[in-house]
Short mmCIF file of N, CA and C in Angstrom, two decimals:
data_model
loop_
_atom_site.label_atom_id
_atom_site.label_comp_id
_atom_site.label_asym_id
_atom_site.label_seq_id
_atom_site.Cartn_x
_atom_site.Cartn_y
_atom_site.Cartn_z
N UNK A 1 -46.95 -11.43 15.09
CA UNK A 1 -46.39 -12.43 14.21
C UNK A 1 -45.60 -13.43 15.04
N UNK A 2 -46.10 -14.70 14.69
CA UNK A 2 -45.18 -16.11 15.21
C UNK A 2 -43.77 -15.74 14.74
N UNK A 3 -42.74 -16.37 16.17
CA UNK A 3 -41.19 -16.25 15.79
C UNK A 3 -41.07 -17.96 15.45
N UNK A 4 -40.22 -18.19 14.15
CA UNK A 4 -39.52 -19.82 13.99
C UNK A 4 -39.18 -19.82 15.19
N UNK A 5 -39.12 -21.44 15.63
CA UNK A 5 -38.07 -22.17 15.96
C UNK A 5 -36.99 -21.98 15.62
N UNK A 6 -36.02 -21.86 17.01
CA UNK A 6 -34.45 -21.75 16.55
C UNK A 6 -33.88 -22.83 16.01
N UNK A 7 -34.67 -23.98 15.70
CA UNK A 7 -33.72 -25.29 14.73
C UNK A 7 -34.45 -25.33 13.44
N UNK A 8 -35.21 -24.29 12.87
CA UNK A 8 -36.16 -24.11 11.80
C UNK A 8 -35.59 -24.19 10.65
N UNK A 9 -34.20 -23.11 10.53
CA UNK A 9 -33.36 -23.21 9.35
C UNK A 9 -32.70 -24.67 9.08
N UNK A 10 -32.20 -25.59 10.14
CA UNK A 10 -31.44 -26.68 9.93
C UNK A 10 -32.53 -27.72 9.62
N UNK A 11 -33.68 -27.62 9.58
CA UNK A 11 -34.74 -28.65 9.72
C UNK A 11 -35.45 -28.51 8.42
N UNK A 12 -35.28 -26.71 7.57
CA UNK A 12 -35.26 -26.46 6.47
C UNK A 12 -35.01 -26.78 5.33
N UNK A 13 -33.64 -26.62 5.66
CA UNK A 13 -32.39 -27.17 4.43
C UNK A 13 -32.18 -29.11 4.85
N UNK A 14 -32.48 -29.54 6.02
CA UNK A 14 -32.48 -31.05 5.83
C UNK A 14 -34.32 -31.56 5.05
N UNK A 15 -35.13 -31.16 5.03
CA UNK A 15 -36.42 -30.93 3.86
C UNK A 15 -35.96 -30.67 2.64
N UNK A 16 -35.56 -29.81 2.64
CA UNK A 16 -35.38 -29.12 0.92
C UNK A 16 -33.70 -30.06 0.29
N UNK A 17 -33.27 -30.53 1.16
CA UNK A 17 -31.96 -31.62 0.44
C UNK A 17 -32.61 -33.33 0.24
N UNK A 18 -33.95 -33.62 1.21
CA UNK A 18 -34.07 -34.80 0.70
C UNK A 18 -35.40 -34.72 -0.01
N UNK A 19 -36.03 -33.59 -0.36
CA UNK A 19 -36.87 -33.38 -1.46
C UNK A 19 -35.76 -33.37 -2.43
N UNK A 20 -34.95 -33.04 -2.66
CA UNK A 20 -34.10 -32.86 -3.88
C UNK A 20 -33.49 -34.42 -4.24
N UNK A 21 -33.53 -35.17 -3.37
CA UNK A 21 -33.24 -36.54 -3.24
C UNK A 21 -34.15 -37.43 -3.79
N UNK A 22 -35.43 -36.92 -3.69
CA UNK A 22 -36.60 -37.93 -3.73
C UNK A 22 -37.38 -37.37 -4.52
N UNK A 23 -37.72 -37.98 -5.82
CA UNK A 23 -38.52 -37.23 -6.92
C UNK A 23 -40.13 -36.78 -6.52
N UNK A 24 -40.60 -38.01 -5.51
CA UNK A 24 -42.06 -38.00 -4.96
C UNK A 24 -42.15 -36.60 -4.30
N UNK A 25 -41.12 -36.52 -3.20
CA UNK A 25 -40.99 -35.72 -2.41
C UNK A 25 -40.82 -34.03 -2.70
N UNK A 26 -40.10 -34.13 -4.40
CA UNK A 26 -39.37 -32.73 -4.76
C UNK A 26 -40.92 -32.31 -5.26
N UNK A 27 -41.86 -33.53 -6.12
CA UNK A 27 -43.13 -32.87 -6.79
C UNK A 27 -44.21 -32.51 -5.54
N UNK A 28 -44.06 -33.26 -4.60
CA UNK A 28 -45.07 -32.59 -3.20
C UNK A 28 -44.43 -31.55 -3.00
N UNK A 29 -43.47 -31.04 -3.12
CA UNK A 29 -42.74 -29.98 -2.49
C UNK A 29 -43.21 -28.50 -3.51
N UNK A 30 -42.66 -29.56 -4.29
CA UNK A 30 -43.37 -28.30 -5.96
C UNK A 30 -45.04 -27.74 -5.71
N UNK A 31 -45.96 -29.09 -5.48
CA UNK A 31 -47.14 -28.56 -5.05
C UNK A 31 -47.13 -27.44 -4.07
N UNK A 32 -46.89 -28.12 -2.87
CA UNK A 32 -46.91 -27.33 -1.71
C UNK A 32 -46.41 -26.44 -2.07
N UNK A 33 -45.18 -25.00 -2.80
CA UNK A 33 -44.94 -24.06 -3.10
C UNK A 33 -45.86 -23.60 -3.76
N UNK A 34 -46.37 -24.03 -4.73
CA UNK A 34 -47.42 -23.58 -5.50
C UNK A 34 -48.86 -23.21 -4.64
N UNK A 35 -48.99 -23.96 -4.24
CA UNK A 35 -50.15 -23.58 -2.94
C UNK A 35 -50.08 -22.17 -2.07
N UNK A 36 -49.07 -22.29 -1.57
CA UNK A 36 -48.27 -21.53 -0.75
C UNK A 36 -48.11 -19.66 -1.52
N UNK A 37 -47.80 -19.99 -2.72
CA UNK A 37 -47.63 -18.91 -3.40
C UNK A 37 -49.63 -18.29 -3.38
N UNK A 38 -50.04 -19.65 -4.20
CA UNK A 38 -51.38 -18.89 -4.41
C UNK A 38 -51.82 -18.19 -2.79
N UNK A 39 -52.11 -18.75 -1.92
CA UNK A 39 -52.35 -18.45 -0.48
C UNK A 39 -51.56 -16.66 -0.17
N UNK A 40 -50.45 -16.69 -0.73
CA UNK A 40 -49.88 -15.74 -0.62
C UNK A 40 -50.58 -14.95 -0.91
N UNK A 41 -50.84 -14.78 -2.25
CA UNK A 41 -51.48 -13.90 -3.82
C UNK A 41 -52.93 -13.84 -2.92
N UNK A 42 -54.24 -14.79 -2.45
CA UNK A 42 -55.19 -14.16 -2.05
C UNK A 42 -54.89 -13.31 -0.88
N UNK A 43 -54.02 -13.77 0.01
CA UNK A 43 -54.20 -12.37 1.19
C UNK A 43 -54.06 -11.63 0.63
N UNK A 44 -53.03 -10.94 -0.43
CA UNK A 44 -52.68 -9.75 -0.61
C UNK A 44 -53.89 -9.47 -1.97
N UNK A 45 -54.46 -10.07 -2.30
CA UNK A 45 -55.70 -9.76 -3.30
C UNK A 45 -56.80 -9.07 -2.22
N UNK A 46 -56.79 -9.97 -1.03
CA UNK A 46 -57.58 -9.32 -0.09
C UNK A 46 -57.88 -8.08 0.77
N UNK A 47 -55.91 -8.33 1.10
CA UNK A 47 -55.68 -6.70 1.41
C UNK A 47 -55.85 -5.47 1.00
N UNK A 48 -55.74 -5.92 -0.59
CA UNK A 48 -55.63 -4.78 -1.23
C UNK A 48 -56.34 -4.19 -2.41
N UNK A 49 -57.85 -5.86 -2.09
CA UNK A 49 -58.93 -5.63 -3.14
C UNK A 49 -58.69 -5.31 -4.45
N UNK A 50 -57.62 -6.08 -4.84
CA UNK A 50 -57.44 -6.18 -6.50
C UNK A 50 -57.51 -7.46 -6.82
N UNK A 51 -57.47 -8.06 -7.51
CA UNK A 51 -57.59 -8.94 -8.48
C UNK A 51 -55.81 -9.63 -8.99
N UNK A 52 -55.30 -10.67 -8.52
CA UNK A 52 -54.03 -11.22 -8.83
C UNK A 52 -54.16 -11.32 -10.21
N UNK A 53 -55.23 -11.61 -11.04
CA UNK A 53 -55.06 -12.51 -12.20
C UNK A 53 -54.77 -11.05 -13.12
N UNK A 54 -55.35 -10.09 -12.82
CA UNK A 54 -55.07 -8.26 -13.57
C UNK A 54 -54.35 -7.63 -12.99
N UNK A 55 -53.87 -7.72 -11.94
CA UNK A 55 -52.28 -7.13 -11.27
C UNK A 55 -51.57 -7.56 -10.70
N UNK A 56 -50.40 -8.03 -11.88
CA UNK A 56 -49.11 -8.74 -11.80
C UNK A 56 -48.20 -8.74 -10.70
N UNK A 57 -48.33 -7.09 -10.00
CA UNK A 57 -47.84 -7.01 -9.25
C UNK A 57 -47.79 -8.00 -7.49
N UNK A 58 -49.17 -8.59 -7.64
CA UNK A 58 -49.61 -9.52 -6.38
C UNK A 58 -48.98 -10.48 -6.28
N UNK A 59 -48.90 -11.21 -7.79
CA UNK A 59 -47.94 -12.25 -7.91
C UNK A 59 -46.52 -11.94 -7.88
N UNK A 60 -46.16 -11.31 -8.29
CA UNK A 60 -44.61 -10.83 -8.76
C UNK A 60 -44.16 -10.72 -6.64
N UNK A 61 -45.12 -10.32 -5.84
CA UNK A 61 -44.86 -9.95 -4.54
C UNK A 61 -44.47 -11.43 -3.51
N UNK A 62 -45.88 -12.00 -4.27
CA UNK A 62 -45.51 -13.39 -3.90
C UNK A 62 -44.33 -14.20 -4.08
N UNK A 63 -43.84 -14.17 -5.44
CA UNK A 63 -42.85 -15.19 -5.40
C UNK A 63 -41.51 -14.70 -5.02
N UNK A 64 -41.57 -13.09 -4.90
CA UNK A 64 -40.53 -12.37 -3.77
C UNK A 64 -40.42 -12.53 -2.30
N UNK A 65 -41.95 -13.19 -1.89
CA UNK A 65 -41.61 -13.57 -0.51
C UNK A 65 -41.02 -15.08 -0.53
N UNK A 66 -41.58 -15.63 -1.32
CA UNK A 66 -41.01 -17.26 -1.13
C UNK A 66 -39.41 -16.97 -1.65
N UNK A 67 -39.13 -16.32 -2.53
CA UNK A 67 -37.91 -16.72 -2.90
C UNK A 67 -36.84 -15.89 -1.84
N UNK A 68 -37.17 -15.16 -1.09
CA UNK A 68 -36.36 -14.30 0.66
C UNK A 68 -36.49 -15.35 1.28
N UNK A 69 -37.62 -16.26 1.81
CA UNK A 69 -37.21 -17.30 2.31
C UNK A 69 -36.33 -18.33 1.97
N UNK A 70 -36.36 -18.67 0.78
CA UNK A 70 -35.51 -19.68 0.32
C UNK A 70 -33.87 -19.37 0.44
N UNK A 71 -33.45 -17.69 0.46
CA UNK A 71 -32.42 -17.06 0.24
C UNK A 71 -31.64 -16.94 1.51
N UNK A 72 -33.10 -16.57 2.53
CA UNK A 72 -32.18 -16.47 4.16
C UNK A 72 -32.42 -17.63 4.55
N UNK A 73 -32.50 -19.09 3.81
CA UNK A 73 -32.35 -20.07 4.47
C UNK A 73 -31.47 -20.88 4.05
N UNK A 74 -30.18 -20.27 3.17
CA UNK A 74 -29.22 -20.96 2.27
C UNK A 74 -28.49 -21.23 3.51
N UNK A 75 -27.17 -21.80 3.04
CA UNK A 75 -26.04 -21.86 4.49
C UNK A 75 -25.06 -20.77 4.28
N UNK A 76 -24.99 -20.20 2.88
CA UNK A 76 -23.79 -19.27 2.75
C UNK A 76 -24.37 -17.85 3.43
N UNK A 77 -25.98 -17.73 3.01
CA UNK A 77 -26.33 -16.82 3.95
C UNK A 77 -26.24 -16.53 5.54
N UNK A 78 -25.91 -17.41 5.85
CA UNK A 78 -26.16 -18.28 7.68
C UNK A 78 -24.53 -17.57 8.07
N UNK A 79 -24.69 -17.33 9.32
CA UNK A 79 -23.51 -16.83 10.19
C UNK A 79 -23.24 -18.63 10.74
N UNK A 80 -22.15 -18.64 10.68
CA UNK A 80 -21.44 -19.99 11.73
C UNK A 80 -22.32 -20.10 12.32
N UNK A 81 -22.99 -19.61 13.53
CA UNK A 81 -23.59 -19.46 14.57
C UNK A 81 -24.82 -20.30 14.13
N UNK A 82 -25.22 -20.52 12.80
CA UNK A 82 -26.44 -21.03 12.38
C UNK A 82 -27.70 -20.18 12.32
N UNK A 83 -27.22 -18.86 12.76
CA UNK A 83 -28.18 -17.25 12.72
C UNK A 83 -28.15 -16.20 11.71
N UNK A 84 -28.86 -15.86 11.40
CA UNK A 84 -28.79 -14.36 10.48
C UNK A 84 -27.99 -13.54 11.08
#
């Protein structure tokens, strides 16, 4: 597995503050999550040869990984240091 960039989180949250700024930007952003999620949902449909659309659970996994990212990339989560 690829390691981020150590300026990944600050380059993060400066994305996700001027998507929040920019309506064009927040609905590409909306896409792109949505994408992102589905992409999620087929690997693990793949892995695990079920079917997302009949077990909830694929999805429910998915939007648990996007939303850990979104969580360890807050600032209150962040050590000073700008590190986990």
């Amino acid at each position: 597995m690829r390691e981020m960039p150590g300026d990944w989180t600050g380059r993060y949250l400066a994305t996700r503050g001027l998507a929040a700024r920019t309506p064009a930007l927040r609905d590409q952003h909306t896409d792109a999550t949505d994408r992102l999620r589905a992409r999620i949902t087929e690997a693990l449909e793949e892995a695990f040869g079920a079917d997302g659309r009949q077990d909830v659970r694929l999805r429910l996994a998915a939007d648990r990984t996007l939303s850990a990212v979104r969580y360890l990339s807050c600032p209150r989560v962040l050590r000073p240091s700008g590190r986990r």
